[in-house]
Coordinates of N, CA and C in Angstrom, one line a residue:
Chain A
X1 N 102.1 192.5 100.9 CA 102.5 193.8 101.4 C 102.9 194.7 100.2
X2 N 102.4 195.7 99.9 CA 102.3 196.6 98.5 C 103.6 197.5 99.7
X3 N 104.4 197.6 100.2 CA 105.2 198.4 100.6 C 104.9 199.6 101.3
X4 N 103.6 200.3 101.3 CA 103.4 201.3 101.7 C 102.2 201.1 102.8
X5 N 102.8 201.7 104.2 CA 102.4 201.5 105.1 C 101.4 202.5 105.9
X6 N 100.6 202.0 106.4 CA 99.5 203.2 107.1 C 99.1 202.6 108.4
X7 N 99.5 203.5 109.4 CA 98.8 203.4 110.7 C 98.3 204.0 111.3
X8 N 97.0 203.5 112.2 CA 96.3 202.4 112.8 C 95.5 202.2 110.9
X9 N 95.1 200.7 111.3 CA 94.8 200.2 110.3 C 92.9 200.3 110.9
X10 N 92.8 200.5 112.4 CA 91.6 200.6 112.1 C 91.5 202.2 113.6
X11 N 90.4 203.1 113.7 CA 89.9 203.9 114.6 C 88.8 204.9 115.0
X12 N 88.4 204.4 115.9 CA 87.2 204.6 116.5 C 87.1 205.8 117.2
X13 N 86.7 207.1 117.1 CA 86.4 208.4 117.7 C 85.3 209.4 118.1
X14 N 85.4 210.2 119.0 CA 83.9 210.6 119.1 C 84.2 212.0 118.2
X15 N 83.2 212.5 117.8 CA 83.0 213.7 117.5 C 83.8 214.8 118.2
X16 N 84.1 216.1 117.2 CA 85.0 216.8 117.6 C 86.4 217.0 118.4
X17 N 86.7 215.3 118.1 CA 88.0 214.8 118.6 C 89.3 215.3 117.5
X18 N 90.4 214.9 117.6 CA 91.8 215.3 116.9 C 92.3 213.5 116.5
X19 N 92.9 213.9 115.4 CA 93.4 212.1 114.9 C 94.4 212.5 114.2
X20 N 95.7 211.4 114.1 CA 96.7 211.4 113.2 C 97.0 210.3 112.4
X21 N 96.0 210.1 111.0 CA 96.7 209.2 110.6 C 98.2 209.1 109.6
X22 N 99.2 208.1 109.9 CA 100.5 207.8 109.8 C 100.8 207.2 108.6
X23 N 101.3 207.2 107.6 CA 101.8 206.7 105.9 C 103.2 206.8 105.5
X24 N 103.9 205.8 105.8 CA 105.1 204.8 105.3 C 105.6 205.1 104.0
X25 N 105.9 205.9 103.1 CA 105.5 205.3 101.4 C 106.8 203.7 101.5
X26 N 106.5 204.1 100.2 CA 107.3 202.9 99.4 C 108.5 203.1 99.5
X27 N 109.8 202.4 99.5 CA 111.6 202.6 99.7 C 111.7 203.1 98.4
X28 N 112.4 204.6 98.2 CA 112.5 205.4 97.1 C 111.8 206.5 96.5
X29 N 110.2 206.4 96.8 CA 109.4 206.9 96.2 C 109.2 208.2 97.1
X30 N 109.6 209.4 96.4 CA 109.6 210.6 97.0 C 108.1 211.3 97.6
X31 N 107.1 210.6 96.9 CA 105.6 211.4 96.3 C 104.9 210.5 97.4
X32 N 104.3 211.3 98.5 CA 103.0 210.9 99.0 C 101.5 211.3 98.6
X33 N 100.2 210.7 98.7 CA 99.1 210.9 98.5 C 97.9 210.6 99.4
X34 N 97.1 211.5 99.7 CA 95.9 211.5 100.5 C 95.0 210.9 99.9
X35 N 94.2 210.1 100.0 CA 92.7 210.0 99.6 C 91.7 209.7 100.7
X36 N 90.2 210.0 100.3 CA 89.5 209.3 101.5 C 88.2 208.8 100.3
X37 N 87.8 207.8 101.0 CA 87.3 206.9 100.3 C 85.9 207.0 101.4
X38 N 84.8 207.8 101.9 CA 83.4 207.5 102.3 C 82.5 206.2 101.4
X39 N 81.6 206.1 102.2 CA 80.8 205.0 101.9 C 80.1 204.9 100.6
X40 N 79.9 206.1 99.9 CA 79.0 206.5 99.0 C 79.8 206.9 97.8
X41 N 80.8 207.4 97.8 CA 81.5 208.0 96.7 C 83.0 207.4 96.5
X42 N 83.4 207.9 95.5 CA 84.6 206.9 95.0 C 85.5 207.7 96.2
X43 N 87.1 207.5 95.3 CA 88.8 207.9 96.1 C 88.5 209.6 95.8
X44 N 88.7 210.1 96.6 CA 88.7 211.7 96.8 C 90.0 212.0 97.0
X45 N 91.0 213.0 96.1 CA 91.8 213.2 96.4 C 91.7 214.5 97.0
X46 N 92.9 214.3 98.5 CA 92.9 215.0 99.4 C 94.5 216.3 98.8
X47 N 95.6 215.5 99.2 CA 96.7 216.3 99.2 C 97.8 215.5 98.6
X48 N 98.5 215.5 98.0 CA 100.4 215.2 97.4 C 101.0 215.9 98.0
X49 N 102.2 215.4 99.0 CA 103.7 216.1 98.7 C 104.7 215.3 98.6
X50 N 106.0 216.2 97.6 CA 107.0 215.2 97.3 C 108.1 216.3 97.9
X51 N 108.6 214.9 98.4 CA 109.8 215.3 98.9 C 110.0 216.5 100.5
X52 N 109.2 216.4 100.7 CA 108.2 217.4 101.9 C 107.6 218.6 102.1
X53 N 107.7 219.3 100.2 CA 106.8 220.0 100.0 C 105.4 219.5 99.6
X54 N 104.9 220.6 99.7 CA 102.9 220.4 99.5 C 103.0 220.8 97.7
X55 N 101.9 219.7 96.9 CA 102.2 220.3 95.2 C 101.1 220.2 95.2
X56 N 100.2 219.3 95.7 CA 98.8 219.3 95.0 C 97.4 219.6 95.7
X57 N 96.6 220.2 95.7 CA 95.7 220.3 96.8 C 94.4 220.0 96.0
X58 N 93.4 218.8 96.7 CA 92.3 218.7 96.4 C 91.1 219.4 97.2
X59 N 90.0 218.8 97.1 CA 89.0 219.3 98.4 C 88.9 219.1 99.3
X60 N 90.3 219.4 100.1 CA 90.7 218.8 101.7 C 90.0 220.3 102.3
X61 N 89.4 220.1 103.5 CA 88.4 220.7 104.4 C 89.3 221.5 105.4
X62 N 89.2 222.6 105.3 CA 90.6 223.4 106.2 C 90.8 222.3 107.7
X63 N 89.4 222.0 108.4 CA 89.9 221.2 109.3 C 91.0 220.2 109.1
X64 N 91.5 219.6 108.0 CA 92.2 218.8 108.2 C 93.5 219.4 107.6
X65 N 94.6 218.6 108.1 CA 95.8 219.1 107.4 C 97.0 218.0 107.4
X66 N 98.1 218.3 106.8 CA 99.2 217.2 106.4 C 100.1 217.2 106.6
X67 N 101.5 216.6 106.3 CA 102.5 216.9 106.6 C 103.6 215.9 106.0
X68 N 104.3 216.0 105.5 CA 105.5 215.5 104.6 C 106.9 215.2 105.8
X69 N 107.5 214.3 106.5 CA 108.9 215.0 107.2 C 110.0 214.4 106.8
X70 N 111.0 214.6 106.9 CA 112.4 214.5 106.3 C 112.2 213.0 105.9
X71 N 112.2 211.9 106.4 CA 112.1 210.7 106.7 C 111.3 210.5 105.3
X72 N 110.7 210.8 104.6 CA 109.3 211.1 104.1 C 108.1 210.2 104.4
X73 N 107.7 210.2 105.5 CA 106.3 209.4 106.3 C 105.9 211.0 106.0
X74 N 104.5 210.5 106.4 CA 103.4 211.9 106.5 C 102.5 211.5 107.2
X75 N 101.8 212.5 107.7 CA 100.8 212.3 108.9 C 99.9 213.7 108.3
X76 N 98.3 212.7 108.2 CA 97.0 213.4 107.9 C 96.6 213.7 109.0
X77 N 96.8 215.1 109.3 CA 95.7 215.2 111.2 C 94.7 216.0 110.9
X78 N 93.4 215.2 111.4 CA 92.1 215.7 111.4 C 91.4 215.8 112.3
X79 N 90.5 217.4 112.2 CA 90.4 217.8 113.6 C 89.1 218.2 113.3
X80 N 88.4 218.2 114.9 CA 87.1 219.0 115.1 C 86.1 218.0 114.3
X81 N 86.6 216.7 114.5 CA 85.7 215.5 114.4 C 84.3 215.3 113.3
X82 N 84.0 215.2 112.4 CA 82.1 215.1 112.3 C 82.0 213.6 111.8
X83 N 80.3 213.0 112.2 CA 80.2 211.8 111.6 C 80.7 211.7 110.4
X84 N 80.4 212.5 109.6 CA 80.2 212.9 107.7 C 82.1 212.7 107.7
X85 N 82.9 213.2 108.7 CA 84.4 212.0 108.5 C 84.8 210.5 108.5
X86 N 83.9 210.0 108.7 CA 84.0 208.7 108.6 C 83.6 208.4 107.2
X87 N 85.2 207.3 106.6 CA 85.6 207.1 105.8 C 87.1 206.0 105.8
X88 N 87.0 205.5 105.3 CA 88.8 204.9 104.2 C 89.4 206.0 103.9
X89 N 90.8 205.9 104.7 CA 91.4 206.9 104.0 C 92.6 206.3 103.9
X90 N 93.4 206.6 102.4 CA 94.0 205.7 101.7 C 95.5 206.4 101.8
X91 N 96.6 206.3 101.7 CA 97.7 206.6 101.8 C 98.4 206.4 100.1
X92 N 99.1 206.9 99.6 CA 99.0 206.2 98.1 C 101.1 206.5 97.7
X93 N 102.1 206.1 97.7 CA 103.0 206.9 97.0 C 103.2 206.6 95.5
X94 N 104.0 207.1 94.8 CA 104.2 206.9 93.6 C 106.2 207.1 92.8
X95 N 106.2 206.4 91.8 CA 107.5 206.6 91.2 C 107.5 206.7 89.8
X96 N 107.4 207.6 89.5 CA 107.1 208.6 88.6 C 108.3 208.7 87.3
X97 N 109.3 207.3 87.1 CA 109.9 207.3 86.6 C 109.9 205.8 85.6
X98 N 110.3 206.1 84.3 CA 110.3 204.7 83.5 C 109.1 203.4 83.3
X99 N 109.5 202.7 83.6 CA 108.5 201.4 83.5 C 108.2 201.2 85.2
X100 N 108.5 201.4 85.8 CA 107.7 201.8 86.8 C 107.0 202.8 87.4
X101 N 106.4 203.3 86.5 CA 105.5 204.8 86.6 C 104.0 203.6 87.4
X102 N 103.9 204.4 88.2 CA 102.5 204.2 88.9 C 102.3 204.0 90.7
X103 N 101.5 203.9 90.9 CA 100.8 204.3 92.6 C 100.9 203.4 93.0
X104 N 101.0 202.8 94.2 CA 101.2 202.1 95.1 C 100.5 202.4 96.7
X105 N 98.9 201.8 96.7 CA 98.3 202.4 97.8 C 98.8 201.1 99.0
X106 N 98.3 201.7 100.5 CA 98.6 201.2 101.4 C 97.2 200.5 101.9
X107 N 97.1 200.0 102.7 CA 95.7 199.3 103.4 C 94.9 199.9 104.1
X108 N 95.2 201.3 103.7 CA 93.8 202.3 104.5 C 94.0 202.6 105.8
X109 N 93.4 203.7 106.3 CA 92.8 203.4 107.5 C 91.5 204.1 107.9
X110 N 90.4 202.8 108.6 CA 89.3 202.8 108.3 C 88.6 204.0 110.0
X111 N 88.4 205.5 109.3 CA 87.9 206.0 110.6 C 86.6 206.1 110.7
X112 N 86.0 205.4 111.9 CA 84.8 205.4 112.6 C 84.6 206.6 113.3
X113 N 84.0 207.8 113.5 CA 83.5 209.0 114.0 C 82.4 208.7 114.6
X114 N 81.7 208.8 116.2 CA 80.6 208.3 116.7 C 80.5 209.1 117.5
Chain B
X1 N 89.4 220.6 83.6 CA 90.1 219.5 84.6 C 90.0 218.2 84.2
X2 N 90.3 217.3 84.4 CA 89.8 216.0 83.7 C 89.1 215.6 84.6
X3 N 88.2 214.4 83.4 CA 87.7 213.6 84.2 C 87.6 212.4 83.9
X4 N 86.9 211.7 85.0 CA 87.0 210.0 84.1 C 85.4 209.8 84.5
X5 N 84.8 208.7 83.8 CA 83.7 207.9 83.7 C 83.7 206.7 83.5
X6 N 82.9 206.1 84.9 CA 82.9 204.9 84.5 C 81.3 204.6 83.9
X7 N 80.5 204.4 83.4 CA 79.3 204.3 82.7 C 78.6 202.9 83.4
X8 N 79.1 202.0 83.8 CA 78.5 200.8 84.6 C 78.7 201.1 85.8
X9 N 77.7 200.8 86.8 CA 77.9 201.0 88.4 C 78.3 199.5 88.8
X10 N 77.5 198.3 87.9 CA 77.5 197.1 88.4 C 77.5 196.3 87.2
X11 N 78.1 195.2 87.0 CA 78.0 194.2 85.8 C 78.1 192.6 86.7
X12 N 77.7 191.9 86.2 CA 78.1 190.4 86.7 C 78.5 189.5 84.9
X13 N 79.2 188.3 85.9 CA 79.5 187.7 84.3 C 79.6 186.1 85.0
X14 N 79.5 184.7 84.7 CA 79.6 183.7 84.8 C 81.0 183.2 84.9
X15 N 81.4 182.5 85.8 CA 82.6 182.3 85.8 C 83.3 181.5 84.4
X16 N 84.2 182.0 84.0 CA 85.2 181.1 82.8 C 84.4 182.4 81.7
X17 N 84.0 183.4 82.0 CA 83.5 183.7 80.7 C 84.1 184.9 80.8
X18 N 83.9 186.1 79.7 CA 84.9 187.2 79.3 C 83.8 188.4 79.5
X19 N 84.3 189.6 80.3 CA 83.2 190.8 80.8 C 84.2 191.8 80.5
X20 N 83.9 192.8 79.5 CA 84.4 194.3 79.6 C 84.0 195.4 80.4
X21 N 85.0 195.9 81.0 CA 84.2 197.3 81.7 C 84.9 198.4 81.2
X22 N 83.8 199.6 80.8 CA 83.8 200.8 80.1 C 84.2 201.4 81.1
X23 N 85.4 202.5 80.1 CA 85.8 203.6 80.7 C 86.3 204.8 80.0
X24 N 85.8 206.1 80.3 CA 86.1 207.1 79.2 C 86.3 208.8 80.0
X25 N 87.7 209.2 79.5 CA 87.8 210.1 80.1 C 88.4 211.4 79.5
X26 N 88.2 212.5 80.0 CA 88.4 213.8 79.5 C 89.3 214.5 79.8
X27 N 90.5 214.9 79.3 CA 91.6 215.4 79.0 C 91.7 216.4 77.9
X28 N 92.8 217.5 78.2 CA 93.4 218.3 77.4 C 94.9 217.7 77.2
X29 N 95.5 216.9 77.9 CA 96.8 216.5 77.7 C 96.8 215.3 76.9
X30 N 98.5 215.4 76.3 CA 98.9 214.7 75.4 C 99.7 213.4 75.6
X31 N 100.2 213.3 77.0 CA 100.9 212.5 77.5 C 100.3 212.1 78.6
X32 N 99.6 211.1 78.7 CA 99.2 210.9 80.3 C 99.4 209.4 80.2
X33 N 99.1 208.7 81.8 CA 98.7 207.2 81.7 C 97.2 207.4 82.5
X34 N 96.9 205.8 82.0 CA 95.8 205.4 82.4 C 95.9 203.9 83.2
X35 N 94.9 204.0 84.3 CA 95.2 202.7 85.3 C 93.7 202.2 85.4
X36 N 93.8 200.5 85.6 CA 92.7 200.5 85.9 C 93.3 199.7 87.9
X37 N 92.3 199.7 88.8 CA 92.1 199.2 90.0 C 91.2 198.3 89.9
X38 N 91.4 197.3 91.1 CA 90.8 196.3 91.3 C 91.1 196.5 93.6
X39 N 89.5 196.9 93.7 CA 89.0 196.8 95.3 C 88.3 195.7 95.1
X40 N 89.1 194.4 96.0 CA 88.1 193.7 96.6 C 87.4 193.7 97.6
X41 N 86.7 192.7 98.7 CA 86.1 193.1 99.8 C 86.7 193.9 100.6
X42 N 88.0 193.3 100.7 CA 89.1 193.4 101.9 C 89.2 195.1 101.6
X43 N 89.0 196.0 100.8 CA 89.3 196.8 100.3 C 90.5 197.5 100.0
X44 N 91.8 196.7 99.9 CA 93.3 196.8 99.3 C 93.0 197.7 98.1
X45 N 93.6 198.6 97.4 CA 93.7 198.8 96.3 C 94.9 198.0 95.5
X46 N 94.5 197.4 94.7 CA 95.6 196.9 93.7 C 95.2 197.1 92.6
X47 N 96.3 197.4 91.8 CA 96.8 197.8 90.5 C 96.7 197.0 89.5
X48 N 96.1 196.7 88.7 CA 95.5 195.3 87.9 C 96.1 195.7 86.3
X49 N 96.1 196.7 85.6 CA 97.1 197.8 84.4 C 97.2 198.9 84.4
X50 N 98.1 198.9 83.6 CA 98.8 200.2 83.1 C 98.8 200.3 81.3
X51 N 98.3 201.5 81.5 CA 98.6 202.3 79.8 C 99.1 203.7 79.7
X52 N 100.3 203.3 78.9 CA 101.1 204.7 78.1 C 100.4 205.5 77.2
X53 N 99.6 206.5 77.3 CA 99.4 207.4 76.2 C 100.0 207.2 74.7
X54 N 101.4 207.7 74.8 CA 102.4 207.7 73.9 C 102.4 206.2 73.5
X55 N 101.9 204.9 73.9 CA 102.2 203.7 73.3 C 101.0 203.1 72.6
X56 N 100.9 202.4 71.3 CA 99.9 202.3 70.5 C 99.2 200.5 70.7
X57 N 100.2 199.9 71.5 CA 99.9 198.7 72.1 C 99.2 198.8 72.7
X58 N 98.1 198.2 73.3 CA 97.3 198.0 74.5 C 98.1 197.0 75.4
X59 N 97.6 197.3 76.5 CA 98.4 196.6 77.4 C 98.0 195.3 77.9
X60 N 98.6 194.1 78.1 CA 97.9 193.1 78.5 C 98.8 192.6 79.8
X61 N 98.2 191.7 80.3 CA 98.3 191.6 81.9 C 97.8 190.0 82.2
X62 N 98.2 189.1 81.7 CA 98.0 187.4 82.4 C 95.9 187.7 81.4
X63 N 95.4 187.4 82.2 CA 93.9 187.5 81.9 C 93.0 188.9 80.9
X64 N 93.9 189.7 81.9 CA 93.6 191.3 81.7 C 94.0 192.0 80.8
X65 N 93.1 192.7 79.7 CA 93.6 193.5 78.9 C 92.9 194.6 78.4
X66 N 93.4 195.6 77.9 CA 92.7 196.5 77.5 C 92.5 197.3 76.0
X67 N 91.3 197.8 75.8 CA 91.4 198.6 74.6 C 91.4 200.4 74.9
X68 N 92.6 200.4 74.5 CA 92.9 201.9 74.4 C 92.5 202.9 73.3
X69 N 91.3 203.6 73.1 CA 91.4 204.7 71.9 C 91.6 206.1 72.5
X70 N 92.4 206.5 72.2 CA 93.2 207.4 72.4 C 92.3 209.0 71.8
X71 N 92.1 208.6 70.7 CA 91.0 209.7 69.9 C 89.9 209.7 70.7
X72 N 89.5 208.4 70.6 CA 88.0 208.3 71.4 C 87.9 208.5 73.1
X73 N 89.0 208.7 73.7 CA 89.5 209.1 74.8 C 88.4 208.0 75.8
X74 N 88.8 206.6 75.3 CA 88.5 205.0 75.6 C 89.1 204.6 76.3
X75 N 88.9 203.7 77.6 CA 89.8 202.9 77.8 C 89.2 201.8 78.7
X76 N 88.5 200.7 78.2 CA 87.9 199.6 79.0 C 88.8 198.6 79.0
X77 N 88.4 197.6 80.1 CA 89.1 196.7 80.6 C 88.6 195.2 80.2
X78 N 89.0 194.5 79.5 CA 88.6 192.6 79.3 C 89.5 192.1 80.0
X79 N 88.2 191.4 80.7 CA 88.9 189.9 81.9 C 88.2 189.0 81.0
X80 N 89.5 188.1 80.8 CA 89.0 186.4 80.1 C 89.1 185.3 81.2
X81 N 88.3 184.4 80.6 CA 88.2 183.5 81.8 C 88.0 183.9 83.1
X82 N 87.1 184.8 83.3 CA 86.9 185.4 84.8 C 86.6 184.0 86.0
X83 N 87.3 184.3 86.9 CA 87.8 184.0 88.6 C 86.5 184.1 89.5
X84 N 86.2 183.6 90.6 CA 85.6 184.3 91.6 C 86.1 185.3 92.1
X85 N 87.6 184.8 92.4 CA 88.7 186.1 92.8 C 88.6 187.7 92.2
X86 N 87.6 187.4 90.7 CA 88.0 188.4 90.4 C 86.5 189.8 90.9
X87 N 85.8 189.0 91.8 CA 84.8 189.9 91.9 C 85.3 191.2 93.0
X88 N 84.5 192.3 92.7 CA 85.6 193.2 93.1 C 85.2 194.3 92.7
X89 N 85.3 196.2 93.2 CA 84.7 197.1 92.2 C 86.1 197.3 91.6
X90 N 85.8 197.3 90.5 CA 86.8 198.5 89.7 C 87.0 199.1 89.3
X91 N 87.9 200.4 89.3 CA 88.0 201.8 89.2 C 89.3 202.1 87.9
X92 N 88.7 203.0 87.3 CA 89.2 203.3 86.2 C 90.5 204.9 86.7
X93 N 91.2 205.0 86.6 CA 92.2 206.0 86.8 C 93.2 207.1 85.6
X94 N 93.2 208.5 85.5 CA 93.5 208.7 84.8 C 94.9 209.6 85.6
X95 N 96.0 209.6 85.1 CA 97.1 210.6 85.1 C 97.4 211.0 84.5
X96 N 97.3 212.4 84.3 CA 98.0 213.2 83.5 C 99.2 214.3 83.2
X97 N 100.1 213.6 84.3 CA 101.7 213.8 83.8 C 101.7 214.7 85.2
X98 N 101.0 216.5 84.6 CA 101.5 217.6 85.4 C 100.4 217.8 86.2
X99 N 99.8 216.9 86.3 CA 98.2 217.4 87.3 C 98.8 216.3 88.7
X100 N 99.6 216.2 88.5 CA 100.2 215.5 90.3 C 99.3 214.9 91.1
X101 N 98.1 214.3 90.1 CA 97.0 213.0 91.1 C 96.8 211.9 90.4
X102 N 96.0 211.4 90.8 CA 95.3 210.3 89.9 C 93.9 210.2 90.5
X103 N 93.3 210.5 89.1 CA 91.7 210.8 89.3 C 90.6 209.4 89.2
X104 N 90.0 209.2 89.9 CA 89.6 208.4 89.7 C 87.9 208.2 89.0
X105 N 87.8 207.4 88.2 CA 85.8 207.3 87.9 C 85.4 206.8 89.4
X106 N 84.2 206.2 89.1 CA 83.1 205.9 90.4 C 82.7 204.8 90.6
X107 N 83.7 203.9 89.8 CA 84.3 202.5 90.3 C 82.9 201.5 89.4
X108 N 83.0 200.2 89.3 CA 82.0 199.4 88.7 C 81.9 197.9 89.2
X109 N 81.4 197.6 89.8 CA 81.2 196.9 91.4 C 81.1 195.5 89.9
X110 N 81.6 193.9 90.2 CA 82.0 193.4 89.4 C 81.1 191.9 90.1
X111 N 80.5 191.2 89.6 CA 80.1 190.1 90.4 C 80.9 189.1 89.3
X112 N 81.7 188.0 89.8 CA 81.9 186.4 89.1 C 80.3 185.4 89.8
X113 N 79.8 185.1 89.1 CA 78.8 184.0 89.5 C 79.4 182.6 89.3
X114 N 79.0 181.7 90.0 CA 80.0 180.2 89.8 C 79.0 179.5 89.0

């Protein structure tokens, strides 16, 4: 258990449906991360926020969007469905301080779009 | 923007025997770290090392170790005595302090043969 949690671990949807996936970080670590991982291409970074602002923005697709909450869990919701979303999408936090500088990803969650 | 390259898509190596994988990436910054990943099937991401910019040691890790050139803006990975365990892609990662991601190469898919 790498500490950082993501749920559902697996989900199946039709086209131009709505989805929320759910990310745990690690106890301490203020910094969440998006990635999505498709079948063909490496970790795509999506979005960071620390502390429940937004700091970093990659090539996330206006349809989808994020969210940081007090608690600091975050929820990726993606909307208006297409095959071409289907992908790994990875949850990642980080602690950005000393000899523990580095990322800490969660077990994915694998979305099926049909 | 930076970037990273991994220059191998695939390598295989014999079990008990020692395989490097190349990695080389582009930066303007002075202080960054560098990670390598290890996806196995299961597709977990784990964190296999870490390198300090600012530190002139390479980092070693049980089996795992790396050559860092810093000029040469280098940073491959040697597994000794390679595992079956250790087959697996892996991905080279670069951080660079105030760019608030971690970028990834395009991973280098690893075979152990027995």
């Amino acid at each position: 258990d790498s500490g950082v949690t993501q749920t559902p671990k697996h989900l199946i949807t039709a086209t131009g449906q709505r989805v929320t996936l759910r990310c745990s970080p690690r106890s301490g670590d203020l910094s969440v991360y998006w990635y999505q991982q498709s079948l063909d291409q490496g970790l795509q970074f999506l979005i960071q926020y620390y502390n429940g602002e937004e700091r970093a923005k990659g090539n996330i697709l206006e349809r989808f969007s994020a969210q940081q909450f007090p608690d600091l869990h975050s929820e990726l919701n993606l909307s208006s469905l297409e095959l071409g979303d289907s992908a790994l999408y990875f949850c990642a936090s980080s602690s950005r301080t000393g000899d523990n500088y580095g990322y800490t990803f969660g077990s994915g969650t694998r979305l099926t779009v049909v | 923007a930076q970037t990273v390259t991994q220059s191998q898509p695939e390598m295989s190596v014999q079990e008990a025997e020692t395989v490097t994988l190349s990695c080389t990436y582009d930066t303007s910054e002075n202080n960054y770290y560098l990670f390598w990943y290890k996806q196995p099937p299961s597709r977990q991401m784990i964190l296999v090392i870490r390198q300090e910019a600012y530190k002139q040691q390479n980092a070693t890790e049980n089996r795992f170790s790396v050559n860092f050139q810093k000029a040469a803006k280098s940073f491959s990975l040697k597994i000794s005595d390679s595992q079956l365990g250790d087959t697996a892609m892996y991905f080279c990662a670069f951080d660079g302090g105030s760019n608030y991601k971690l970028t990834f190469g395009k991973g280098t898919l690893l075979t152990v043969n027995p």
